[in-house]
Coordinates of C-alpha atoms in Angstrom, one line a residue:
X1 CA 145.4 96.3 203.1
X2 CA 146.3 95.5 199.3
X3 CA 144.2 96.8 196.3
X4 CA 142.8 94.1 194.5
X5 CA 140.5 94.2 192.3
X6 CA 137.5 93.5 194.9
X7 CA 138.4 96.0 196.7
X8 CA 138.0 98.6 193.9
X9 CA 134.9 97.1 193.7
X10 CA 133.8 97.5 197.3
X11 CA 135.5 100.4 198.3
X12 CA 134.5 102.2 195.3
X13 CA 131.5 103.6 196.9
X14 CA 128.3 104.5 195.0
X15 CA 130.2 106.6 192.4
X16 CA 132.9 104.4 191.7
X17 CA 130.9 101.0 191.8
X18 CA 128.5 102.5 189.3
X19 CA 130.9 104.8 186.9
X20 CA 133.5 101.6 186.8
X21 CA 130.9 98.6 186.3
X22 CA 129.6 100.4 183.2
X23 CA 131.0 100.7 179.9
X24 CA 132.7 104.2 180.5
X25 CA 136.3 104.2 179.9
X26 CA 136.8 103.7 183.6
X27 CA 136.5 100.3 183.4
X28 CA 140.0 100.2 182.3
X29 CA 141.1 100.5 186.4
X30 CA 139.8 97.2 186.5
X31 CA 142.0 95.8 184.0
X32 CA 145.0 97.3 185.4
X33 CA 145.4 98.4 189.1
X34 CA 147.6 102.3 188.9
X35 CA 150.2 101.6 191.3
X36 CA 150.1 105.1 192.7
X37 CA 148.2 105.5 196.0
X38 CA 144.3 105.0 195.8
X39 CA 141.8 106.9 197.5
X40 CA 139.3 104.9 199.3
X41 CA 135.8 105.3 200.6
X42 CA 136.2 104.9 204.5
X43 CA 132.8 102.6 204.8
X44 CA 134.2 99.2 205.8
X45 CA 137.3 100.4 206.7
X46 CA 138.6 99.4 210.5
X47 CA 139.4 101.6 213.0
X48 CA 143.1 100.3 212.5
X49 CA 143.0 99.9 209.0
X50 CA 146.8 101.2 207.6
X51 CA 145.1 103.9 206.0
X52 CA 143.0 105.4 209.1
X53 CA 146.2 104.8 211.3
X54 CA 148.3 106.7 209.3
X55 CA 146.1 109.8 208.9
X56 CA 144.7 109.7 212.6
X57 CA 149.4 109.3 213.3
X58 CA 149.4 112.0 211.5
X59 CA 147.1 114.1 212.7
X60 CA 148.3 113.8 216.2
X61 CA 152.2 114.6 215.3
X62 CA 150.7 117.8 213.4
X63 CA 148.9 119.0 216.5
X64 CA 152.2 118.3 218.7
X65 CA 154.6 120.4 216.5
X66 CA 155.5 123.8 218.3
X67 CA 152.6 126.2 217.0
X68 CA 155.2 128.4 214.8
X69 CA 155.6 125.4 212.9
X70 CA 154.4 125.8 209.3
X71 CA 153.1 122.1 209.4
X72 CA 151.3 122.7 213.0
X73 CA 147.7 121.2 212.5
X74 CA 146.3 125.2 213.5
X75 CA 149.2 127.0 211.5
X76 CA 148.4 124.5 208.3
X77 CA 144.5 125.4 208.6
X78 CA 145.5 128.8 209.0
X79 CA 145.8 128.3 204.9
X80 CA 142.2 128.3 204.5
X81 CA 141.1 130.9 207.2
X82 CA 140.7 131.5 210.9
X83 CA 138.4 133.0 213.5
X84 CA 139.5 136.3 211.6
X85 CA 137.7 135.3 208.2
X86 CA 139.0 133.2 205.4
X87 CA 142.7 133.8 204.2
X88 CA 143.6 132.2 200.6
X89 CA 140.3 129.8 200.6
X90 CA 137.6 130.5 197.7
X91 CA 133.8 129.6 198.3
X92 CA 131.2 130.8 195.5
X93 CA 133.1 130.8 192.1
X94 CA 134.7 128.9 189.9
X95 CA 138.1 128.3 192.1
X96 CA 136.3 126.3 194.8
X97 CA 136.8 123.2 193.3
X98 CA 140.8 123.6 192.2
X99 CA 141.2 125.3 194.8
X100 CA 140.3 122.5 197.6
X101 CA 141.7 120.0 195.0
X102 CA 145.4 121.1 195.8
X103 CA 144.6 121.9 199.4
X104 CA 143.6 118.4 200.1
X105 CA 146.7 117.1 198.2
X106 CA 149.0 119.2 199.8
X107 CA 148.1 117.5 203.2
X108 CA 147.7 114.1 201.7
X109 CA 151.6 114.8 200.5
X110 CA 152.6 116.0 204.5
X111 CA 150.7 113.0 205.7
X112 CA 153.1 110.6 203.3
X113 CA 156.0 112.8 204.7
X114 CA 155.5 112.8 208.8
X115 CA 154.4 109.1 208.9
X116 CA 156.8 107.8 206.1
X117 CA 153.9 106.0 204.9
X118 CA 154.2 106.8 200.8
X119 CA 151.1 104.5 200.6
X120 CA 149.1 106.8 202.4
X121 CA 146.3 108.8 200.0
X122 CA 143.4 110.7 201.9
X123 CA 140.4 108.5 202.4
X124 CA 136.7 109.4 201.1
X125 CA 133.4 109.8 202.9
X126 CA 130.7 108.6 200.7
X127 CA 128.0 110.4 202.4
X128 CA 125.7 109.4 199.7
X129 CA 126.4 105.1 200.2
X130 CA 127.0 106.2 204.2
X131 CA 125.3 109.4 205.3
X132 CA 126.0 109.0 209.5
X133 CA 129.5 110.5 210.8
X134 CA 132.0 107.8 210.1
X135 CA 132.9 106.1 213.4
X136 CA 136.8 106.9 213.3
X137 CA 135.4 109.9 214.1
X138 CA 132.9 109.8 216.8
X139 CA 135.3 107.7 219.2
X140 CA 136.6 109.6 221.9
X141 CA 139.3 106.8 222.5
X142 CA 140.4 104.1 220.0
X143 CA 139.8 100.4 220.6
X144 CA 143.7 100.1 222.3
X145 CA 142.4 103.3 224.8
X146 CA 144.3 105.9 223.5
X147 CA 143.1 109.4 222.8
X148 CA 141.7 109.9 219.5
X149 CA 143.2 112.7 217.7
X150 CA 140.5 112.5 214.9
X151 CA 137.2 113.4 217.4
X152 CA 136.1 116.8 217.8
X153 CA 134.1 117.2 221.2
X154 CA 132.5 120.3 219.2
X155 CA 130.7 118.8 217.1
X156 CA 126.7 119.2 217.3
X157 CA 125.7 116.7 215.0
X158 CA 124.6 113.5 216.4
X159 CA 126.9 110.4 215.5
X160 CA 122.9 108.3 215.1
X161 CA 121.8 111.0 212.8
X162 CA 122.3 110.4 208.9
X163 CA 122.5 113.6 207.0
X164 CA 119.4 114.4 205.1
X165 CA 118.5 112.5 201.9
X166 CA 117.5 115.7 200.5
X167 CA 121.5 117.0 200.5
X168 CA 123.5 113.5 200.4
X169 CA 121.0 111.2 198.5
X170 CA 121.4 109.7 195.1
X171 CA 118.8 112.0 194.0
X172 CA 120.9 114.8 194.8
X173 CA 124.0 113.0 193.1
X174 CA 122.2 112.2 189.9
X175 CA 121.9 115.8 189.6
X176 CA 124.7 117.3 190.2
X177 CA 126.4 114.8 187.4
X178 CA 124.1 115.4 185.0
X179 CA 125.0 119.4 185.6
X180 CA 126.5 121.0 182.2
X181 CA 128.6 123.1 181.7
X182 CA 131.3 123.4 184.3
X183 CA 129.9 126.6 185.5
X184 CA 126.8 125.2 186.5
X185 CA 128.6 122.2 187.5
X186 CA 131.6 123.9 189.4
X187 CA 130.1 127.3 190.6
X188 CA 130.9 130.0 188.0
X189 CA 132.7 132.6 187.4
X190 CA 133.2 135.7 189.3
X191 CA 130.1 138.9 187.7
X192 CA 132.5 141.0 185.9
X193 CA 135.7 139.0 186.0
X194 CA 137.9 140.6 183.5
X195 CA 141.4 139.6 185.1
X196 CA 143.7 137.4 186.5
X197 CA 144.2 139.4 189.7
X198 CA 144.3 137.4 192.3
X199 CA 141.5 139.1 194.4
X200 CA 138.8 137.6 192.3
X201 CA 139.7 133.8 193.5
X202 CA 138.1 134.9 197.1
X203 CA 136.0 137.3 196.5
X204 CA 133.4 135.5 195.5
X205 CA 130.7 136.7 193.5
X206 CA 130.0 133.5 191.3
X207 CA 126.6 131.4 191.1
X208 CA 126.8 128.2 193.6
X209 CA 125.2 125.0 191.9
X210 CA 124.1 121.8 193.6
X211 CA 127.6 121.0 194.2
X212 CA 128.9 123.9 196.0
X213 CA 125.6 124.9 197.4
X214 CA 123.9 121.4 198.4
X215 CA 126.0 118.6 199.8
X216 CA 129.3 120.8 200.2
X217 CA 128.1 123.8 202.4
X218 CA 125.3 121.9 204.5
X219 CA 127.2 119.0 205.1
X220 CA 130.2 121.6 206.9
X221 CA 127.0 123.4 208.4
X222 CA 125.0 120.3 209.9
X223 CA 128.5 118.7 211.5
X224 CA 129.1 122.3 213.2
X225 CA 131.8 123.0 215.4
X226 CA 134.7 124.3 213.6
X227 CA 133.2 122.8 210.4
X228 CA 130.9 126.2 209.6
X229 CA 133.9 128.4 210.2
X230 CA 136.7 129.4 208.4
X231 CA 138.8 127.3 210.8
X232 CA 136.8 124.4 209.3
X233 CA 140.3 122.1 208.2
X234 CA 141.4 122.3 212.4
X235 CA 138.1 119.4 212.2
X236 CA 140.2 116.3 210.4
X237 CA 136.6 115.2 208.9
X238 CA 137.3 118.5 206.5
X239 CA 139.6 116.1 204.2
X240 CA 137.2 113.3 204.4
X241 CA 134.5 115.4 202.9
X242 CA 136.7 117.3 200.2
X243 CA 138.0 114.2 199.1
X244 CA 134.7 113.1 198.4
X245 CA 133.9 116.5 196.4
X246 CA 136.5 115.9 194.8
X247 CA 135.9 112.5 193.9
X248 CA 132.8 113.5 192.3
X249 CA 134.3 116.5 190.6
X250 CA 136.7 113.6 188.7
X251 CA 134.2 111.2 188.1
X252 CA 132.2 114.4 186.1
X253 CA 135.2 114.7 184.1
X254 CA 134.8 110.7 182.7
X255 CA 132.2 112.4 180.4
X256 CA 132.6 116.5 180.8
X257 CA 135.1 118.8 180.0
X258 CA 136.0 121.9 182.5
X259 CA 135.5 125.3 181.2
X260 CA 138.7 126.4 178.9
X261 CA 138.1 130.0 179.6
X262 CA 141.9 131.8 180.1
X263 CA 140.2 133.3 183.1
X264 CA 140.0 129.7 185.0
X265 CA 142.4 128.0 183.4
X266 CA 145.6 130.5 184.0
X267 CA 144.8 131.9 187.1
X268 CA 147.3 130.9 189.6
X269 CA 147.5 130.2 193.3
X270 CA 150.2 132.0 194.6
X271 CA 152.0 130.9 197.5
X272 CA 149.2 129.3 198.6
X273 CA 150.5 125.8 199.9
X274 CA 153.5 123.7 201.0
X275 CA 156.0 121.3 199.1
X276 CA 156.8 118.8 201.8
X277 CA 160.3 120.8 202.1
X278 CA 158.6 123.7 203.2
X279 CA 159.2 125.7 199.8
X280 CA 156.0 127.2 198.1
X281 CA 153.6 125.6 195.8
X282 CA 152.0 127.3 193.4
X283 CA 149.9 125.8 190.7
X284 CA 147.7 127.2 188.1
X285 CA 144.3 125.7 187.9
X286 CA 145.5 124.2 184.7
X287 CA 147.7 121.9 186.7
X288 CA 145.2 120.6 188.9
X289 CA 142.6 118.8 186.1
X290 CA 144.2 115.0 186.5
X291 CA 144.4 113.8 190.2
X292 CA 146.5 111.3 189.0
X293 CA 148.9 114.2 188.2
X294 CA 148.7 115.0 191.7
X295 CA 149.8 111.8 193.2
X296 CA 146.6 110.1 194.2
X297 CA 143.9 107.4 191.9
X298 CA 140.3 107.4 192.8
X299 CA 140.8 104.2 190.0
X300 CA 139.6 106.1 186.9
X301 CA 140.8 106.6 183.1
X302 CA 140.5 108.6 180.3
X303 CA 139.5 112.0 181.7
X304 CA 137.5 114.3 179.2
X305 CA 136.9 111.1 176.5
X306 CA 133.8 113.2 175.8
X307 CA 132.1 111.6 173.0
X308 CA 131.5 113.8 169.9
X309 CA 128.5 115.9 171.0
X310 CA 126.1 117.3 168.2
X311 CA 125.9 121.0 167.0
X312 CA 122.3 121.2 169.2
X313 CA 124.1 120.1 172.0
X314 CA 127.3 122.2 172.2
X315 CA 124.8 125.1 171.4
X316 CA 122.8 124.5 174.4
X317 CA 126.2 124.7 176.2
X318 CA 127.4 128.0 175.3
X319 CA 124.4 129.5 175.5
X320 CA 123.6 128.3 179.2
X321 CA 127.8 129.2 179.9
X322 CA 126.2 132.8 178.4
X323 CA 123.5 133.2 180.8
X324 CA 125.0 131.6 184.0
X325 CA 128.1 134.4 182.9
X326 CA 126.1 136.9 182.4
X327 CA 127.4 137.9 179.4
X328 CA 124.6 137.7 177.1
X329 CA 120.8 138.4 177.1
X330 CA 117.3 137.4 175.1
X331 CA 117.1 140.1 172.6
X332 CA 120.7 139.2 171.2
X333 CA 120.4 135.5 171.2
X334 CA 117.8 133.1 169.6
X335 CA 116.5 130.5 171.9
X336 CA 117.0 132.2 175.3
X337 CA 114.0 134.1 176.8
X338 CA 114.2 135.7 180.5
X339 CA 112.0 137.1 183.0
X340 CA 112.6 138.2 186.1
X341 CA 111.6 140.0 189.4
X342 CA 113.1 142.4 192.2
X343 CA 112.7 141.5 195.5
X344 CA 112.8 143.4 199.2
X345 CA 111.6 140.9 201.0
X346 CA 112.8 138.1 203.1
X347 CA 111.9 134.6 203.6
X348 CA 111.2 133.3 207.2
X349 CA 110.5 129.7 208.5
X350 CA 106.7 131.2 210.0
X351 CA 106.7 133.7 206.8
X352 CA 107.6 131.5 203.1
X353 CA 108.7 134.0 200.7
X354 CA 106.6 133.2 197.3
X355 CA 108.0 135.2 194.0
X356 CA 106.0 135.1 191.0
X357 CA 107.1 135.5 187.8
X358 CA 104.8 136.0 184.7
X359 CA 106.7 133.7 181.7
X360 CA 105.8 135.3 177.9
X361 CA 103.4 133.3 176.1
X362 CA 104.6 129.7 174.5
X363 CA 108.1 130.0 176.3
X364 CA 107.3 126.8 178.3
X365 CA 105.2 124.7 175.6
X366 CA 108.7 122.8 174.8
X367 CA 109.0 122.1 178.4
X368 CA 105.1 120.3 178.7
X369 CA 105.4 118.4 175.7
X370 CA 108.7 116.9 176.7
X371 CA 109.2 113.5 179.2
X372 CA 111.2 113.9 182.1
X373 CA 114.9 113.8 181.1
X374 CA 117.2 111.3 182.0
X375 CA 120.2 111.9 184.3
X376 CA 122.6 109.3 182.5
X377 CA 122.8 107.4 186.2
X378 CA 120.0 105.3 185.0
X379 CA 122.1 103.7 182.2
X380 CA 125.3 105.0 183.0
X381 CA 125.2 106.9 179.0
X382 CA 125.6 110.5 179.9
X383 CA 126.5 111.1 176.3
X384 CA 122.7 109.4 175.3
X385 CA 121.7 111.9 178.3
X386 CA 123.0 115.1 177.4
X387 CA 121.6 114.7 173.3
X388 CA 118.2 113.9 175.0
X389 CA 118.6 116.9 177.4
X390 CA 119.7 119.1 174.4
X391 CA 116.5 118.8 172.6
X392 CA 114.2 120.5 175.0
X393 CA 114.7 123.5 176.4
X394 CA 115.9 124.0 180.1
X395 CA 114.3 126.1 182.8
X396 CA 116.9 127.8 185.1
X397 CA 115.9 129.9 188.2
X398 CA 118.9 132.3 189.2
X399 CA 118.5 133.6 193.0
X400 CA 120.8 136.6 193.4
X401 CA 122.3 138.5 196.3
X402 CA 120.8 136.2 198.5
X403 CA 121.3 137.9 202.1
X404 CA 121.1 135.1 204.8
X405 CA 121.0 136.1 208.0
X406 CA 122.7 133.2 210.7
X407 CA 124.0 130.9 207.9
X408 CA 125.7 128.6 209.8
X409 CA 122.0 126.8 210.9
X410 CA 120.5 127.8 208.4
X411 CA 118.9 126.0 205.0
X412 CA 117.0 127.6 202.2
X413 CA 114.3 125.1 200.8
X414 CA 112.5 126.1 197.4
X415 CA 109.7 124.9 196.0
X416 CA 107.3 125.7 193.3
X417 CA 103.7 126.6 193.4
X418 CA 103.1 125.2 196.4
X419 CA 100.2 127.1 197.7
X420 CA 100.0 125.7 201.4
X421 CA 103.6 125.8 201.7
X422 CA 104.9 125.7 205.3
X423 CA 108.6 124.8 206.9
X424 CA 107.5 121.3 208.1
X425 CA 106.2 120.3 204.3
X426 CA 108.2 117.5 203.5
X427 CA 111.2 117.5 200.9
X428 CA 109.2 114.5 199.3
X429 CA 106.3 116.8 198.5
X430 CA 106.6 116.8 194.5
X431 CA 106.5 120.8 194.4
X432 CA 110.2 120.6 195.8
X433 CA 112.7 121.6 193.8
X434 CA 115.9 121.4 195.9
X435 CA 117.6 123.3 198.7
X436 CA 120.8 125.4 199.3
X437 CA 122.7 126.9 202.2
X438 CA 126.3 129.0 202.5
X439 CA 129.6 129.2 204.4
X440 CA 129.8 132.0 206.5
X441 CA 131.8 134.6 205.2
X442 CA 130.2 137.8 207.6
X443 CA 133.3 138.8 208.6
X444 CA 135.0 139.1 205.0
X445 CA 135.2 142.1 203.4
X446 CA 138.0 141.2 201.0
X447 CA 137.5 140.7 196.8
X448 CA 137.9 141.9 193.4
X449 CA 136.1 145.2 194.5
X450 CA 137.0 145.6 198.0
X451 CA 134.0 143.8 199.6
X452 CA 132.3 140.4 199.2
X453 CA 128.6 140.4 197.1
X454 CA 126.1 138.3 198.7
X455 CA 126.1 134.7 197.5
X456 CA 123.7 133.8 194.1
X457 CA 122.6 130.2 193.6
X458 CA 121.2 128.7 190.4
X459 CA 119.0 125.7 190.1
X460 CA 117.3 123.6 187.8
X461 CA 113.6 124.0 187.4
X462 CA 112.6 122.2 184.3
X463 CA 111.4 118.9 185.6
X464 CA 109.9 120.8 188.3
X465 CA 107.8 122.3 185.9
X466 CA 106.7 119.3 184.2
X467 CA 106.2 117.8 187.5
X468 CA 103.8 121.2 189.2
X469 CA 102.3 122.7 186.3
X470 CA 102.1 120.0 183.3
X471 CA 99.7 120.7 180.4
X472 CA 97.7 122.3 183.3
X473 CA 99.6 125.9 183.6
X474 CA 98.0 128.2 181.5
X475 CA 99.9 129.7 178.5
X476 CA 101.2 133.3 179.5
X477 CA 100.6 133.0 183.5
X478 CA 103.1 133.2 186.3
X479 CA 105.0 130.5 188.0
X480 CA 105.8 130.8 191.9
X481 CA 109.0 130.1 192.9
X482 CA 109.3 130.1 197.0
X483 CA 112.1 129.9 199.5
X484 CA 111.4 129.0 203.0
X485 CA 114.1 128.6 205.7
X486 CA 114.7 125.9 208.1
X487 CA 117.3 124.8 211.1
X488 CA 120.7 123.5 210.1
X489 CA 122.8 121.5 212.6
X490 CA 121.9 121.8 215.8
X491 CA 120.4 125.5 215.6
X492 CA 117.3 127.4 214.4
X493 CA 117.0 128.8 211.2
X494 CA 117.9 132.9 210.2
X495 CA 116.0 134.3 207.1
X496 CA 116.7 134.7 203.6
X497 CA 115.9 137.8 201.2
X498 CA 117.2 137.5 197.3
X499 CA 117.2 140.8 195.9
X500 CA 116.8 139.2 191.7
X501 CA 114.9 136.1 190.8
X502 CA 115.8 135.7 187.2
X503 CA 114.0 132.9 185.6
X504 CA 116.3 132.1 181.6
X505 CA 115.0 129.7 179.3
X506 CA 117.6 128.3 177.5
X507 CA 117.1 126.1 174.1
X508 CA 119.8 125.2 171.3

């Protein structure tokens, strides 16, 4: 299939169709199609579309190569981890994204290679415009009755089942691009980092945001099979679903720079993937911001063309890359005020775990007298957006050393001040503030300090606030923020016990 310019269009998926038919600097891909190989959305395209045929050819010559084969379909995944634990892979910090950015691009380059197809760049699964498993890949046999290499018979999620709305909705995609800075965006930074040493890229020990913690690790959870595992690239609908994290990771960076901290920026992945002669590739993180750079288009321009932001708003920025780092606190900067509370407890689907936190009087009278802020999707001005966002203050709730036991079926749910609160109350109840889940990682014991920290997740509570509590919450009381559990996938849920709620209230 040729690219025209409909097909940009149609194939652009939600992200594309909105971010290219507004007047960001996108638009330009319409103008002028890139002639290097495009990454499409796989809604719409045929089971023998040139694209799906080359990656499910190449699948099946990966799997037939002798196993001590660097490109062997297992050896290759073997990159990311196996039923051992995770190898050079890095979940909860700030290298996930860069990270999965080169691994995806060093198979899309072997696909070009084994199928001499130099067309060929890894499709896209829009789970947001198309949230059931894409048919390619529920098909035991293709249309011409051959085996297809792309179907996993271990899968437990049901090819009629669309994920939940509450991980893969528009909802959910709204806010993660309206998430600033990159370490609330992108996951941040491993506590304590103060090196390049390569033990900190998979050690963990960063705060997930909706990115990481939301669509990316429920999505692999919910599909199951090898998807919640280490092994999770042996299932081919791994590169489906990065490429679509990735996708939204480039279309954040039409209007958001990435953090320009030495620590991210020049830490390198050594030895880590393939050139397609075999020979090591070893980028620095630096090398991996332009996917065009990398061989592949998802169609966009002018990465970064962040419009001039005001003092208030570049203010609000460091201080929330302060907090979310750890690196500051409220009796050495003006506009930041923090509470917080221990916790021993855990959350279970029959037991809700409810933490309150008394807030100091007037700390959340900016937050009442405020409208709901815009996420930018509405008119596709994120610039208009972020000004608007940086003249109230922001509410962020940090939940950290969150132990969870059976995380491959399990999601955390969190709501706020909801009294009643049980595991069947609906996502659409308006005390719900969003959910988050994690990638096993039980049998690692690697990282910067010889083991691996519980995961911490961050999420937004300020229109929450407005939302529970309005004009109604009296000045000085507590709010409740509380965590239930529910299944994932096909099994039933563990529990979940954070050992820190920190609530930081952050205003430029």
């Amino acid at each position: 299939m040729s690219i025209t310019r409909r097909s940009v269009i149609v194939q652009g998926g939600v992200i594309g169709a909105g971010v290219l038919a507004s007047g960001l600097p996108g638009i330009k891909a319409f103008a002028q199609i890139s002639p290097l190989p495009w990454r499409r959305s796989l809604q719409g395209l045929a089971w023998n579309d040139p694209i799906v045929a080359t990656y499910r050819d190449a699948v099946r010559i990966l799997k037939a190569m002798p196993a001590s084969e660097k490109f062997n379909w297992v050896k290759l995944s073997e990159i990311h981890g196996s039923p051992s634990g995770f190898k050079y892979c890095p979940h909860g910090n700030w290298y996930f994204l860069p990270w999965h950015r080169a691994f995806t691009a060093m198979y899309e380059r072997i696909v070009r290679q084994v199928t001499k197809n130099n067309d060929f760049a890894m499709p896209f699964w829009d789970w947001t415009a198309n949230p059931y498993l894409p048919d390619i890949f529920t098909m035991q046999k293709t249309p011409d009755h051959k085996e297809n290499p792309l179907y996993v018979a271990t899968r437990t999620w049901r090819p009629t089942q669309p994920m939940p709305n509450n991980i893969v909705g528009q909802g959910v995609l709204n806010s993660i691009l309206a998430s600033t800075p990159y370490e609330i965006f992108g996951t941040s930074r491993p506590r304590g980092q103060n090196s390049l040493d390569p033990s900190w890229i998979t050690g963990g020990g960063g705060t997930q945001g909706i990115l990481e913690a939301t669509p990316h690790n429920q999505v692999h959870n919910n599909i199951g099979g090898y998807m919640p595992t280490a092994s999770s690239p042996r299932d081919p609908i791994f590169f489906m679903h990065h490429a679509n994290i990735d996708r939204i990771w480039a279309t954040w960076n039409l209007r958001n720079s990435n953090s320009a901290d030495p620590l991210w920026t020049n830490m390198p992945f050594n030895e880590n993937f393939y050139n397609v002669d075999g020979s090591f590739w070893s980028p620095k993180v630096s090398d991996l911001y332009i996917p065009e750079e990398l061989g592949y288009t998802y169609g966009f321009r002018n990465y970064f063309k962040v419009a001039t932001a005001s003092a208030k708003t570049l203010a609000l920025d460091n201080k929330l890359s302060s907090v979310i780092a750890e690196t500051t606190s409220d009796a050495a900067v003006a506009g930041l005020t923090t509470a917080f509370v221990e916790n021993s407890k855990a959350a279970t689907r029959n037991a809700p775990l409810s933490l309150p936190v008394k807030i100091p009087a007037g700390a959340l009278q900016g937050i009442f007298s405020q409208p709901p802020l815009p996420s930018g999707m509405e008119t596709m001005d994120f610039g208009a957006a972020r000004e608007q966002a940086a003249s109230a203050p922001r509410v962020l709730a940090f939940l950290r050393d969150v132990e969870i036991t059976d995380p491959k079926t399990t999601s955390v749910r969190v709501f706020l001040g909801k009294h009643d609160l049980k595991a069947d109350t609906p996502v659409t109840d308006p005390h719900y503030v969003g959910s988050f889940a994690v990638l096993d990682h039980s049998g690692d014991h690697h990282g910067a300090h010889g083991h691996r920290p519980p995961p911490s997740f961050v999420l937004d509570l300020t229109d929450a606030i407005q939302r529970v509590y309005g004009g109604g919450h009296a000045d000085g009381e507590d709010i409740n923020l509380q965590l239930v559990p529910v299944g994932a996938g096909a099994g039933k849920p563990g529990s979940a016990k954070p050992a820190r709620l920190e609530i930081a209230i952050v205003s430029a």
